[in-house]
XYZ file of C-alpha atoms in Angstrom:
262
model
C 32.457 5.606 -59.951
C 35.579 3.822 -60.786
C 37.051 0.581 -61.361
C 38.516 1.157 -57.744
C 34.572 1.151 -56.313
C 31.392 -0.730 -56.324
C 27.959 0.732 -55.946
C 26.082 -2.187 -54.699
C 22.219 -0.075 -55.592
C 19.826 -1.074 -51.771
C 17.601 1.346 -50.380
C 19.442 3.988 -48.179
C 17.873 2.767 -45.224
C 18.908 -0.831 -45.895
C 22.308 0.391 -47.012
C 23.427 2.063 -43.396
C 22.678 -0.868 -42.094
C 25.133 -3.154 -43.788
C 27.682 0.373 -43.655
C 27.331 -0.685 -39.943
C 27.710 -4.253 -40.126
C 30.587 -3.245 -41.577
C 32.104 -1.306 -40.141
C 31.493 -2.637 -36.986
C 32.763 -5.775 -38.288
C 36.256 -3.618 -39.232
C 36.678 -2.840 -35.776
C 37.787 -5.897 -34.373
C 41.601 -6.162 -33.536
C 42.953 -8.356 -35.819
C 39.912 -9.490 -36.658
C 39.032 -10.986 -40.424
C 39.118 -8.020 -43.481
C 35.934 -6.722 -44.270
C 35.733 -4.572 -47.369
C 35.811 -1.067 -46.171
C 32.581 1.201 -46.804
C 33.370 4.125 -48.858
C 29.876 6.079 -48.613
C 26.041 5.503 -48.605
C 24.934 7.436 -51.313
C 22.818 6.545 -54.196
C 23.972 2.549 -52.008
C 26.411 0.917 -50.595
C 29.355 2.081 -52.209
C 32.215 0.333 -51.080
C 35.685 -0.801 -51.592
C 36.908 -2.939 -54.979
C 37.791 -6.382 -53.739
C 39.882 -7.948 -56.673
C 39.259 -11.918 -57.005
C 42.717 -13.764 -55.882
C 42.978 -17.450 -55.431
C 42.341 -18.833 -52.238
C 44.583 -21.284 -50.445
C 45.046 -23.488 -47.577
C 47.308 -20.644 -46.009
C 45.093 -17.540 -47.055
C 42.489 -20.002 -45.215
C 43.881 -21.024 -42.028
C 45.052 -16.942 -41.359
C 40.993 -16.043 -41.947
C 40.766 -18.715 -39.610
C 42.362 -17.750 -37.159
C 40.882 -13.850 -37.986
C 37.291 -15.060 -37.510
C 37.701 -15.862 -34.095
C 39.867 -12.277 -32.726
C 36.697 -10.924 -34.607
C 34.340 -12.725 -32.899
C 36.060 -12.497 -29.614
C 35.900 -8.694 -30.212
C 32.532 -8.952 -28.717
C 28.955 -7.413 -28.682
C 26.720 -6.228 -25.609
C 23.770 -8.862 -25.779
C 22.902 -11.645 -27.436
C 21.122 -10.142 -30.808
C 22.312 -6.541 -30.483
C 22.569 -4.841 -33.668
C 26.050 -2.685 -34.197
C 25.936 0.985 -33.258
C 24.511 2.700 -35.761
C 21.918 0.656 -37.863
C 18.631 1.857 -36.046
C 17.876 -2.009 -35.265
C 16.841 -4.436 -37.564
C 19.439 -5.891 -39.968
C 18.890 -8.270 -42.697
C 20.020 -12.022 -43.816
C 19.302 -11.672 -47.449
C 15.697 -10.098 -48.090
C 15.046 -11.734 -45.076
C 14.592 -8.448 -42.152
C 15.818 -10.101 -38.929
C 14.489 -9.014 -35.500
C 16.310 -7.502 -32.679
C 15.460 -7.451 -29.451
C 14.917 -4.401 -27.254
C 15.598 -6.241 -24.585
C 18.740 -8.545 -25.332
C 17.694 -12.072 -23.637
C 19.598 -13.473 -20.784
C 20.414 -16.709 -22.221
C 21.178 -18.172 -25.585
C 18.443 -20.493 -26.335
C 15.988 -17.576 -25.314
C 17.202 -15.701 -28.436
C 18.116 -18.514 -31.017
C 14.210 -19.746 -30.109
C 12.039 -16.496 -30.710
C 14.222 -14.435 -32.731
C 16.001 -16.669 -35.120
C 13.759 -19.719 -35.581
C 9.866 -19.191 -34.009
C 9.318 -15.628 -36.501
C 10.304 -17.350 -39.958
C 8.636 -21.124 -38.737
C 5.415 -19.198 -38.658
C 5.313 -17.443 -41.220
C 6.076 -20.943 -43.374
C 3.225 -22.372 -41.870
C 1.071 -19.705 -42.361
C 2.497 -19.401 -45.943
C 1.386 -23.548 -46.205
C 5.127 -24.508 -47.066
C 5.122 -26.348 -43.674
C 2.258 -28.988 -42.655
C 0.910 -29.719 -39.419
C 3.205 -31.995 -38.738
C 6.403 -30.616 -39.607
C 5.373 -27.445 -37.519
C 5.127 -28.915 -34.439
C 8.379 -30.960 -34.814
C 9.768 -27.423 -35.350
C 7.954 -26.273 -32.362
C 8.544 -28.990 -30.537
C 12.685 -28.618 -31.118
C 12.062 -24.856 -31.052
C 10.821 -25.768 -27.245
C 13.784 -27.762 -26.269
C 16.459 -24.287 -27.460
C 14.352 -21.484 -25.453
C 13.962 -24.025 -22.571
C 18.112 -24.115 -22.779
C 17.971 -27.400 -22.918
C 20.989 -26.938 -26.090
C 22.813 -23.799 -24.915
C 26.403 -24.916 -24.703
C 29.772 -22.727 -24.318
C 31.199 -19.973 -27.263
C 34.848 -20.518 -28.212
C 37.659 -20.434 -25.730
C 38.519 -16.473 -26.573
C 34.337 -15.632 -26.583
C 33.700 -17.540 -23.112
C 36.721 -15.408 -21.240
C 34.878 -12.155 -22.979
C 33.537 -9.395 -20.754
C 30.115 -10.648 -22.224
C 30.440 -13.672 -23.492
C 28.930 -13.272 -26.453
C 30.273 -13.123 -30.061
C 30.660 -10.728 -32.834
C 29.002 -12.410 -35.577
C 29.092 -12.159 -38.863
C 25.122 -13.430 -39.222
C 25.247 -14.521 -42.955
C 28.575 -16.329 -43.404
C 27.977 -18.533 -46.192
C 30.634 -18.895 -48.839
C 29.016 -16.668 -51.606
C 30.016 -13.425 -48.330
C 33.672 -14.521 -48.178
C 35.563 -13.217 -51.551
C 39.142 -13.957 -52.050
C 41.772 -10.903 -52.746
C 44.845 -10.781 -54.965
C 47.476 -11.003 -54.749
C 47.875 -13.848 -51.610
C 43.947 -15.146 -51.794
C 43.463 -12.731 -48.295
C 40.247 -13.414 -47.017
C 37.267 -10.696 -47.103
C 34.107 -10.717 -45.933
C 30.947 -8.868 -47.362
C 27.330 -8.631 -46.586
C 27.090 -9.265 -43.103
C 23.827 -10.013 -40.418
C 26.074 -8.831 -38.123
C 24.723 -9.228 -34.419
C 25.442 -10.686 -30.982
C 25.540 -14.023 -31.783
C 27.229 -17.021 -30.960
C 30.216 -18.244 -32.631
C 29.908 -20.929 -34.195
C 26.487 -19.719 -35.869
C 28.790 -17.889 -38.421
C 31.224 -22.170 -38.371
C 28.234 -23.429 -39.207
C 26.787 -21.327 -42.342
C 30.179 -22.038 -43.768
C 29.677 -25.536 -43.296
C 26.154 -25.459 -44.441
C 27.479 -24.141 -48.161
C 30.624 -25.119 -47.967
C 34.043 -23.165 -48.486
C 36.888 -23.591 -49.866
C 39.823 -25.373 -47.440
C 37.210 -25.358 -45.027
C 39.376 -27.828 -43.067
C 42.263 -25.209 -43.209
C 39.646 -22.091 -41.624
C 38.666 -24.382 -39.255
C 42.284 -25.711 -37.973
C 43.058 -21.872 -37.976
C 40.147 -21.040 -35.382
C 40.956 -23.755 -33.225
C 44.246 -22.900 -33.582
C 43.277 -18.761 -31.799
C 40.484 -20.592 -29.529
C 38.638 -23.813 -29.618
C 35.339 -24.344 -29.834
C 33.580 -26.525 -27.002
C 33.552 -29.898 -27.452
C 31.218 -31.211 -29.606
C 30.820 -28.213 -32.386
C 30.774 -30.867 -34.972
C 27.776 -31.945 -33.764
C 25.741 -29.044 -33.091
C 26.767 -28.151 -36.460
C 22.646 -28.619 -37.612
C 21.690 -26.431 -34.191
C 22.852 -23.630 -35.768
C 21.710 -24.413 -39.400
C 18.092 -24.400 -38.467
C 17.999 -20.499 -38.748
C 19.446 -20.212 -41.613
C 17.494 -23.216 -42.964
C 14.241 -21.682 -42.286
C 15.076 -18.000 -43.484
C 15.501 -20.354 -47.193
C 12.393 -22.278 -46.387
C 10.474 -18.974 -46.350
C 12.644 -17.345 -48.783
C 12.506 -20.004 -51.459
C 9.924 -22.555 -50.950
C 9.539 -26.334 -49.903
C 13.077 -27.621 -51.968
C 14.634 -26.387 -48.127
C 12.067 -27.679 -46.046
C 13.482 -31.081 -46.094
C 16.742 -30.283 -45.608
C 14.898 -28.003 -42.611
C 13.221 -30.953 -40.832
C 16.400 -32.917 -40.951
C 18.311 -30.591 -39.094
C 15.939 -30.622 -36.729
C 15.671 -34.459 -36.150
C 19.430 -34.443 -35.960
C 19.251 -31.854 -33.008
C 16.257 -34.388 -31.639
Protein backbone atom coordinates (compact mmCIF):
# COMPACT_ATOMS: atom_id res chain seq x y z
CA UNK A 1 0.00 0.00 0.00
CA UNK A 2 1.16 3.57 -0.64
CA UNK A 3 1.86 6.33 1.85
CA UNK A 4 -1.69 7.64 1.60
CA UNK A 5 -3.21 4.49 3.10
CA UNK A 6 -3.07 2.66 6.39
CA UNK A 7 -3.80 -1.05 6.74
CA UNK A 8 -5.14 -2.48 9.96
CA UNK A 9 -4.44 -6.20 9.94
CA UNK A 10 -7.53 -7.89 11.34
CA UNK A 11 -9.64 -10.92 10.38
CA UNK A 12 -11.98 -10.39 7.44
CA UNK A 13 -15.16 -10.44 9.53
CA UNK A 14 -13.77 -7.83 11.92
CA UNK A 15 -12.64 -5.66 9.00
CA UNK A 16 -16.16 -5.75 7.53
CA UNK A 17 -17.74 -4.89 10.89
CA UNK A 18 -15.44 -1.97 11.48
CA UNK A 19 -15.82 -0.71 7.91
CA UNK A 20 -19.59 -0.80 8.28
CA UNK A 21 -19.40 1.17 11.52
CA UNK A 22 -17.13 3.80 10.03
CA UNK A 23 -19.32 4.14 6.95
CA UNK A 24 -22.45 4.51 9.08
CA UNK A 25 -20.90 7.19 11.25
CA UNK A 26 -19.56 9.01 8.20
CA UNK A 27 -23.07 9.15 6.70
CA UNK A 28 -24.34 11.46 9.48
CA UNK A 29 -25.14 14.86 7.93
CA UNK A 30 -22.70 17.44 9.25
CA UNK A 31 -21.26 14.87 11.63
CA UNK A 32 -17.75 14.22 12.84
CA UNK A 33 -15.14 13.35 10.27
CA UNK A 34 -14.41 9.64 10.10
CA UNK A 35 -11.40 7.91 8.58
CA UNK A 36 -12.38 6.97 5.04
CA UNK A 37 -12.63 3.25 4.27
CA UNK A 38 -10.74 2.30 1.10
CA UNK A 39 -11.17 -1.46 1.23
CA UNK A 40 -11.39 -4.60 3.35
CA UNK A 41 -9.07 -6.91 1.42
CA UNK A 42 -6.23 -8.34 3.53
CA UNK A 43 -7.39 -6.24 6.47
CA UNK A 44 -9.07 -2.89 6.85
CA UNK A 45 -7.65 -0.29 4.46
CA UNK A 46 -8.15 3.31 5.58
CA UNK A 47 -6.99 6.72 4.47
CA UNK A 48 -3.83 7.76 6.26
CA UNK A 49 -4.51 10.66 8.61
CA UNK A 50 -1.55 13.01 8.88
CA UNK A 51 -1.02 14.00 12.49
CA UNK A 52 -1.83 17.56 13.47
CA UNK A 53 -2.21 19.47 16.71
CA UNK A 54 -5.60 19.90 18.39
CA UNK A 55 -6.67 23.43 19.20
CA UNK A 56 -9.47 24.86 21.26
CA UNK A 57 -11.25 25.78 18.03
CA UNK A 58 -10.89 22.32 16.47
CA UNK A 59 -12.04 20.67 19.71
CA UNK A 60 -15.10 22.90 19.85
CA UNK A 61 -15.88 22.08 16.21
CA UNK A 62 -15.53 18.38 17.01
CA UNK A 63 -18.04 18.68 19.84
CA UNK A 64 -20.57 20.30 17.53
CA UNK A 65 -19.99 17.69 14.84
CA UNK A 66 -20.31 14.83 17.35
CA UNK A 67 -23.70 16.19 18.41
CA UNK A 68 -24.83 15.99 14.79
CA UNK A 69 -23.48 12.46 14.44
CA UNK A 70 -25.57 11.42 17.42
CA UNK A 71 -28.62 13.19 16.00
CA UNK A 72 -28.42 11.11 12.80
CA UNK A 73 -30.05 8.41 14.89
CA UNK A 74 -30.39 4.65 14.83
CA UNK A 75 -33.16 2.12 14.47
CA UNK A 76 -33.26 1.16 18.12
CA UNK A 77 -31.31 0.38 21.29
CA UNK A 78 -28.35 -1.77 20.36
CA UNK A 79 -29.06 -1.79 16.64
CA UNK A 80 -25.87 -2.39 14.65
CA UNK A 81 -24.77 -0.44 11.58
CA UNK A 82 -26.12 -1.76 8.28
CA UNK A 83 -23.87 -4.41 6.83
CA UNK A 84 -22.28 -5.62 10.05
CA UNK A 85 -24.08 -8.93 10.03
CA UNK A 86 -24.66 -8.65 13.77
CA UNK A 87 -22.21 -8.05 16.56
CA UNK A 88 -19.91 -5.10 17.02
CA UNK A 89 -16.62 -5.01 18.87
CA UNK A 90 -15.05 -2.99 21.65
CA UNK A 91 -11.35 -3.65 21.53
CA UNK A 92 -10.96 -7.41 21.79
CA UNK A 93 -14.44 -7.85 23.25
CA UNK A 94 -17.42 -8.81 21.12
CA UNK A 95 -20.53 -6.81 21.97
CA UNK A 96 -23.78 -8.80 21.96
CA UNK A 97 -26.48 -7.37 19.72
CA UNK A 98 -30.19 -7.76 20.57
CA UNK A 99 -32.21 -9.79 18.09
CA UNK A 100 -35.06 -7.44 18.90
CA UNK A 101 -34.20 -3.97 20.16
CA UNK A 102 -35.38 -3.40 23.75
CA UNK A 103 -37.97 -0.69 24.25
CA UNK A 104 -36.00 1.09 26.99
CA UNK A 105 -32.40 2.15 27.37
CA UNK A 106 -32.13 0.52 30.82
CA UNK A 107 -33.07 -2.90 29.45
CA UNK A 108 -30.46 -2.60 26.73
CA UNK A 109 -27.67 -1.22 28.88
CA UNK A 110 -28.07 -3.69 31.74
CA UNK A 111 -28.79 -6.75 29.62
CA UNK A 112 -26.36 -6.23 26.76
CA UNK A 113 -23.61 -3.98 28.08
CA UNK A 114 -23.24 -4.74 31.80
CA UNK A 115 -24.40 -8.17 32.91
CA UNK A 116 -22.55 -10.22 30.25
CA UNK A 117 -19.22 -8.73 31.34
CA UNK A 118 -19.95 -8.78 35.06
CA UNK A 119 -20.63 -12.50 34.78
CA UNK A 120 -17.41 -13.07 32.85
CA UNK A 121 -15.43 -11.16 35.48
CA UNK A 122 -17.10 -13.15 38.26
CA UNK A 123 -16.50 -16.50 36.54
CA UNK A 124 -12.85 -15.58 35.96
CA UNK A 125 -12.42 -14.86 39.67
CA UNK A 126 -11.72 -11.17 39.12
CA UNK A 127 -14.79 -10.09 41.10
CA UNK A 128 -15.54 -11.65 44.48
CA UNK A 129 -19.04 -12.39 45.78
CA UNK A 130 -19.48 -9.01 47.50
CA UNK A 131 -18.38 -7.06 44.43
CA UNK A 132 -20.63 -9.13 42.21
CA UNK A 133 -23.64 -8.46 44.45
CA UNK A 134 -22.99 -4.72 44.41
CA UNK A 135 -22.69 -4.62 40.65
CA UNK A 136 -25.71 -6.84 40.05
CA UNK A 137 -27.82 -4.61 42.32
CA UNK A 138 -26.68 -1.62 40.29
CA UNK A 139 -27.51 -3.40 37.03
CA UNK A 140 -30.91 -4.31 38.46
CA UNK A 141 -31.71 -0.65 39.14
CA UNK A 142 -30.73 0.19 35.59
CA UNK A 143 -32.80 -2.65 34.11
CA UNK A 144 -35.86 -1.57 36.12
CA UNK A 145 -35.81 1.79 34.35
CA UNK A 146 -35.14 3.84 37.45
CA UNK A 147 -32.06 5.41 35.88
CA UNK A 148 -33.44 6.03 32.38
CA UNK A 149 -32.88 9.63 31.30
CA UNK A 150 -33.40 11.93 28.36
CA UNK A 151 -31.10 12.19 25.37
CA UNK A 152 -29.47 15.49 24.35
CA UNK A 153 -31.85 17.88 22.61
CA UNK A 154 -31.26 16.94 18.97
CA UNK A 155 -31.48 13.22 19.63
CA UNK A 156 -34.54 13.62 21.87
CA UNK A 157 -36.31 15.31 18.98
CA UNK A 158 -35.37 12.67 16.40
CA UNK A 159 -37.60 9.96 14.97
CA UNK A 160 -36.48 7.14 17.28
CA UNK A 161 -34.88 9.01 20.16
CA UNK A 162 -31.87 6.70 19.86
CA UNK A 163 -28.41 8.13 19.09
CA UNK A 164 -25.91 6.98 16.49
CA UNK A 165 -22.93 6.48 18.78
CA UNK A 166 -19.27 5.68 18.15
CA UNK A 167 -19.32 3.38 21.16
CA UNK A 168 -15.59 3.35 22.00
CA UNK A 169 -14.79 7.04 22.00
CA UNK A 170 -11.64 7.20 24.08
CA UNK A 171 -8.83 9.58 23.20
CA UNK A 172 -6.89 6.97 21.22
CA UNK A 173 -9.75 6.73 18.75
CA UNK A 174 -9.80 10.48 18.09
CA UNK A 175 -7.03 11.52 15.72
CA UNK A 176 -6.18 15.17 15.14
CA UNK A 177 -5.37 15.79 11.49
CA UNK A 178 -3.06 18.32 9.91
CA UNK A 179 -3.09 21.14 9.06
CA UNK A 180 -5.81 22.52 11.34
CA UNK A 181 -6.22 19.82 14.00
CA UNK A 182 -9.58 18.52 12.76
CA UNK A 183 -10.77 15.49 14.74
CA UNK A 184 -11.01 12.21 12.83
CA UNK A 185 -12.65 9.13 14.32
CA UNK A 186 -11.38 5.56 14.03
CA UNK A 187 -12.06 2.13 15.62
CA UNK A 188 -15.77 2.41 16.44
CA UNK A 189 -18.04 0.02 18.27
CA UNK A 190 -20.92 1.82 16.57
CA UNK A 191 -24.52 1.08 17.54
CA UNK A 192 -27.79 2.69 18.52
CA UNK A 193 -27.37 3.94 22.05
CA UNK A 194 -27.41 6.86 24.43
CA UNK A 195 -25.40 9.90 23.35
CA UNK A 196 -24.05 10.32 26.88
CA UNK A 197 -22.14 7.06 26.38
CA UNK A 198 -19.71 8.78 24.03
CA UNK A 199 -19.41 11.81 26.28
CA UNK A 200 -18.68 9.57 29.26
CA UNK A 201 -15.97 7.68 27.37
CA UNK A 202 -14.24 10.93 26.47
CA UNK A 203 -14.22 11.84 30.16
CA UNK A 204 -13.04 8.41 31.33
CA UNK A 205 -9.60 8.61 29.73
CA UNK A 206 -9.42 12.34 28.93
CA UNK A 207 -9.01 14.28 25.70
CA UNK A 208 -7.16 17.48 24.76
CA UNK A 209 -9.39 20.56 25.18
CA UNK A 210 -12.20 18.38 26.50
CA UNK A 211 -14.17 21.30 27.92
CA UNK A 212 -14.12 22.93 24.48
CA UNK A 213 -15.51 19.69 23.03
CA UNK A 214 -18.29 19.84 25.60
CA UNK A 215 -18.89 23.51 24.85
CA UNK A 216 -19.28 22.84 21.14
CA UNK A 217 -21.59 19.91 21.83
CA UNK A 218 -23.81 21.88 24.19
CA UNK A 219 -24.13 24.77 21.73
CA UNK A 220 -25.65 22.41 19.16
CA UNK A 221 -27.49 19.86 21.31
CA UNK A 222 -27.62 20.51 25.07
CA UNK A 223 -27.53 17.31 27.14
CA UNK A 224 -30.28 16.73 29.68
CA UNK A 225 -29.77 18.25 33.12
CA UNK A 226 -27.48 16.23 35.36
CA UNK A 227 -25.43 14.68 32.60
CA UNK A 228 -22.12 15.20 34.40
CA UNK A 229 -23.45 13.36 37.45
CA UNK A 230 -24.40 10.48 35.14
CA UNK A 231 -20.89 10.01 33.74
CA UNK A 232 -20.12 7.09 36.11
CA UNK A 233 -23.34 5.39 34.98
CA UNK A 234 -22.21 5.40 31.37
CA UNK A 235 -18.66 4.47 32.33
CA UNK A 236 -19.75 1.20 33.91
CA UNK A 237 -19.72 -0.62 30.60
CA UNK A 238 -16.20 0.27 29.41
CA UNK A 239 -14.88 -0.34 32.92
CA UNK A 240 -16.54 -3.76 32.98
CA UNK A 241 -15.02 -4.62 29.60
CA UNK A 242 -11.58 -3.47 30.74
CA UNK A 243 -11.93 -5.53 33.91
CA UNK A 244 -12.59 -8.64 31.82
CA UNK A 245 -9.84 -7.93 29.32
CA UNK A 246 -7.13 -6.54 31.57
CA UNK A 247 -7.89 -7.85 35.03
CA UNK A 248 -8.35 -6.62 38.56
CA UNK A 249 -6.55 -3.33 37.99
CA UNK A 250 -9.82 -1.96 36.61
CA UNK A 251 -12.11 -3.65 39.12
CA UNK A 252 -11.59 -0.90 41.71
CA UNK A 253 -12.63 1.78 39.23
CA UNK A 254 -15.65 -0.28 38.23
CA UNK A 255 -16.78 -0.68 41.85
CA UNK A 256 -16.19 3.02 42.58
CA UNK A 257 -18.36 3.96 39.60
CA UNK A 258 -21.08 1.56 40.75
CA UNK A 259 -21.08 3.12 44.25
CA UNK A 260 -21.47 6.57 42.72
CA UNK A 261 -24.40 5.35 40.67
CA UNK A 262 -25.95 3.91 43.84
